[in-house]
Short mmCIF file of C-alpha atoms in Angstrom, two decimals:
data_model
loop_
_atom_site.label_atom_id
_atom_site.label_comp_id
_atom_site.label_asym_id
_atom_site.label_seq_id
_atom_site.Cartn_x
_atom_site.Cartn_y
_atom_site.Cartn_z
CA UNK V 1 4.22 -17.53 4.04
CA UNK V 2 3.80 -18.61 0.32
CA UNK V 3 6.77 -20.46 -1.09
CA UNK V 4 8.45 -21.10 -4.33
CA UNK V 5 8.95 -24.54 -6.22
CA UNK V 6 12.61 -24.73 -7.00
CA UNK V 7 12.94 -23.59 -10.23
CA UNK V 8 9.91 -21.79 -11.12
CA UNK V 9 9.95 -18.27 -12.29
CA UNK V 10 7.31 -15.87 -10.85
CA UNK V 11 5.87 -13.38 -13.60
CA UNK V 12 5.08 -10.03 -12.58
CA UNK V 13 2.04 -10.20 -10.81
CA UNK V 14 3.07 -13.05 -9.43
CA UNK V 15 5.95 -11.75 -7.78
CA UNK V 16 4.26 -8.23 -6.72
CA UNK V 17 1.64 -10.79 -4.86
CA UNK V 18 4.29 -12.31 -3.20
CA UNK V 19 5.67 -9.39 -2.13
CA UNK V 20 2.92 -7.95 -1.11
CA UNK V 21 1.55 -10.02 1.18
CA UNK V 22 4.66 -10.58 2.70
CA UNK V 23 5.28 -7.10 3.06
CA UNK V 24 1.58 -5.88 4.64
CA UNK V 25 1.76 -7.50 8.33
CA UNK V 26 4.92 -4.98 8.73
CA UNK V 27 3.13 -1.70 7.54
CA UNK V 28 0.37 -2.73 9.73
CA UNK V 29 2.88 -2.97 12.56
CA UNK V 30 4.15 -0.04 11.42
CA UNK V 31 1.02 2.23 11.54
CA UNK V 32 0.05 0.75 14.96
CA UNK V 33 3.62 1.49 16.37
CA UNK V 34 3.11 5.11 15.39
CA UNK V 35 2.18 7.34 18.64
CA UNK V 36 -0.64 9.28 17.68
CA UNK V 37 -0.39 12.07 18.84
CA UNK V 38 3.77 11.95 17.19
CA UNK V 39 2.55 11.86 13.19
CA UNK V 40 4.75 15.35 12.60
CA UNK V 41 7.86 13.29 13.74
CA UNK V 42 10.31 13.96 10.91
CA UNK V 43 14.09 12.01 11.51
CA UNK V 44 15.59 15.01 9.57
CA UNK V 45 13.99 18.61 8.25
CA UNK V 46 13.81 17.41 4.86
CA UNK V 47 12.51 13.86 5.56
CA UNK V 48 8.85 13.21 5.45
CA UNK V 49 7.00 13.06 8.42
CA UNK V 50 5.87 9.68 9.90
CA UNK V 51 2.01 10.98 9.17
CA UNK V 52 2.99 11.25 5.64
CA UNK V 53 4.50 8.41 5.01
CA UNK V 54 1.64 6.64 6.59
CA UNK V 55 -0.02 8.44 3.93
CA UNK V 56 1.72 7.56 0.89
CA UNK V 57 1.44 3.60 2.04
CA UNK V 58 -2.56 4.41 1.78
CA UNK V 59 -2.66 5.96 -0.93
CA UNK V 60 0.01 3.77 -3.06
CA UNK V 61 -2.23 1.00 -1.84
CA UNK V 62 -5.51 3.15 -3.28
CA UNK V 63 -3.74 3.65 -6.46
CA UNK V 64 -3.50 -0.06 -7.10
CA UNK V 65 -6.65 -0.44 -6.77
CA UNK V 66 -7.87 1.85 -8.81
CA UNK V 67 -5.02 0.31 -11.40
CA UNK V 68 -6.84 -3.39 -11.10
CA UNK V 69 -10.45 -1.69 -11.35
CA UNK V 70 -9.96 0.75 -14.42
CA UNK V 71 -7.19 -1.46 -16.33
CA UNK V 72 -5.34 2.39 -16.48
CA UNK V 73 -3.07 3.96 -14.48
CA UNK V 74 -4.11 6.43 -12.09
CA UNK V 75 -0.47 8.05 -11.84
CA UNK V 76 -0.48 10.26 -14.83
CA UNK V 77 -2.28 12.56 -12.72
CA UNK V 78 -1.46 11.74 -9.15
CA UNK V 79 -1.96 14.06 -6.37
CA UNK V 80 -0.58 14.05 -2.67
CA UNK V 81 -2.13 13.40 -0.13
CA UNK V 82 -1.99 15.33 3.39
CA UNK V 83 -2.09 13.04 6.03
CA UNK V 84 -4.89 14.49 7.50
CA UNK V 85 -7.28 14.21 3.96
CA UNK V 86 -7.58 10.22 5.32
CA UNK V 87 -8.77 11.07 9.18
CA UNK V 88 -7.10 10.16 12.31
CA UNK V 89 -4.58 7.32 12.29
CA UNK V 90 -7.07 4.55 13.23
CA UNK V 91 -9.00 5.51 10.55
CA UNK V 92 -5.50 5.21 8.56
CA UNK V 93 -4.99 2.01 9.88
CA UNK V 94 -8.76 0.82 8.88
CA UNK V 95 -8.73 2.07 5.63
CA UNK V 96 -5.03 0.42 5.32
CA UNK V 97 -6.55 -3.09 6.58
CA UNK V 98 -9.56 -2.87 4.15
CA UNK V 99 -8.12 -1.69 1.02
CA UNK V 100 -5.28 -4.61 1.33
CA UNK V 101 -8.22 -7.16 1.31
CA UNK V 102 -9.78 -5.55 -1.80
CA UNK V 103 -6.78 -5.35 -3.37
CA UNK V 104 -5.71 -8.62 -2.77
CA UNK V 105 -9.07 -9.44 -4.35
CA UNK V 106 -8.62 -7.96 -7.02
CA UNK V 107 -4.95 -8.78 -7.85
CA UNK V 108 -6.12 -12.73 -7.63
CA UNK V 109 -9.18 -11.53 -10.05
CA UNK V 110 -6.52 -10.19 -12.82
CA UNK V 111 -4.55 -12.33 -15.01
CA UNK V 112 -1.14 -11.82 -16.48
CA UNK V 113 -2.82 -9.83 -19.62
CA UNK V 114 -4.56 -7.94 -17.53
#
């Protein structure tokens, strides 16, 4: 776990690293807590289901990505998802692992103009 001098000020990108990081150990968790076999599990009708929330995490995550790569913002014409459009949930959870290690590469690539 990263730390913060005493008072220093994180920018931005700074702070979304930060958080990031901090933050990705517990969706992996997440995704490998999930039963398999369970992905339709919804806590309430109108709630999403675990499988597409798993989803969303992915393809946030894909988003940003494509955000560092292009310089432009892929959410002016973001599309959803299905859970099943990224394969079974190991293949969630691979794509999950890999895609945090590119974007991390990426994010440490950029700087605060960027």
């Amino acid at each position: 776990m990263t730390t913060q001098p005493v008072g220093t000020e994180l920018g931005n990108r700074e702070f979304f690293i930060q958080r990031w990081q901090q933050e990705s150990p517990a969706f992996v968790r997440l995704f490998k807590a999930l039963p398999a076999n369970s992905l339709d599990y919804r806590p309430h009708p109108r709630s999403r289901s675990a499988g597409e929330l798993a989803a969303l995490l992915l393809a946030s995550q894909q988003g940003c990505i494509e955000l560092c790569k292009g310089r432009k913002s892929m959410y002016d014409d973001i599309r959803w998802e299905e859970p099943g459009e990224f394969g079974k949930l190991e293949d969630m959870i691979t794509a999950y692992e890999r895609d945090h290690d590119t974007l991390s590469q990426h994010l440490h690539e950029l700087d605060d103009d960027d």
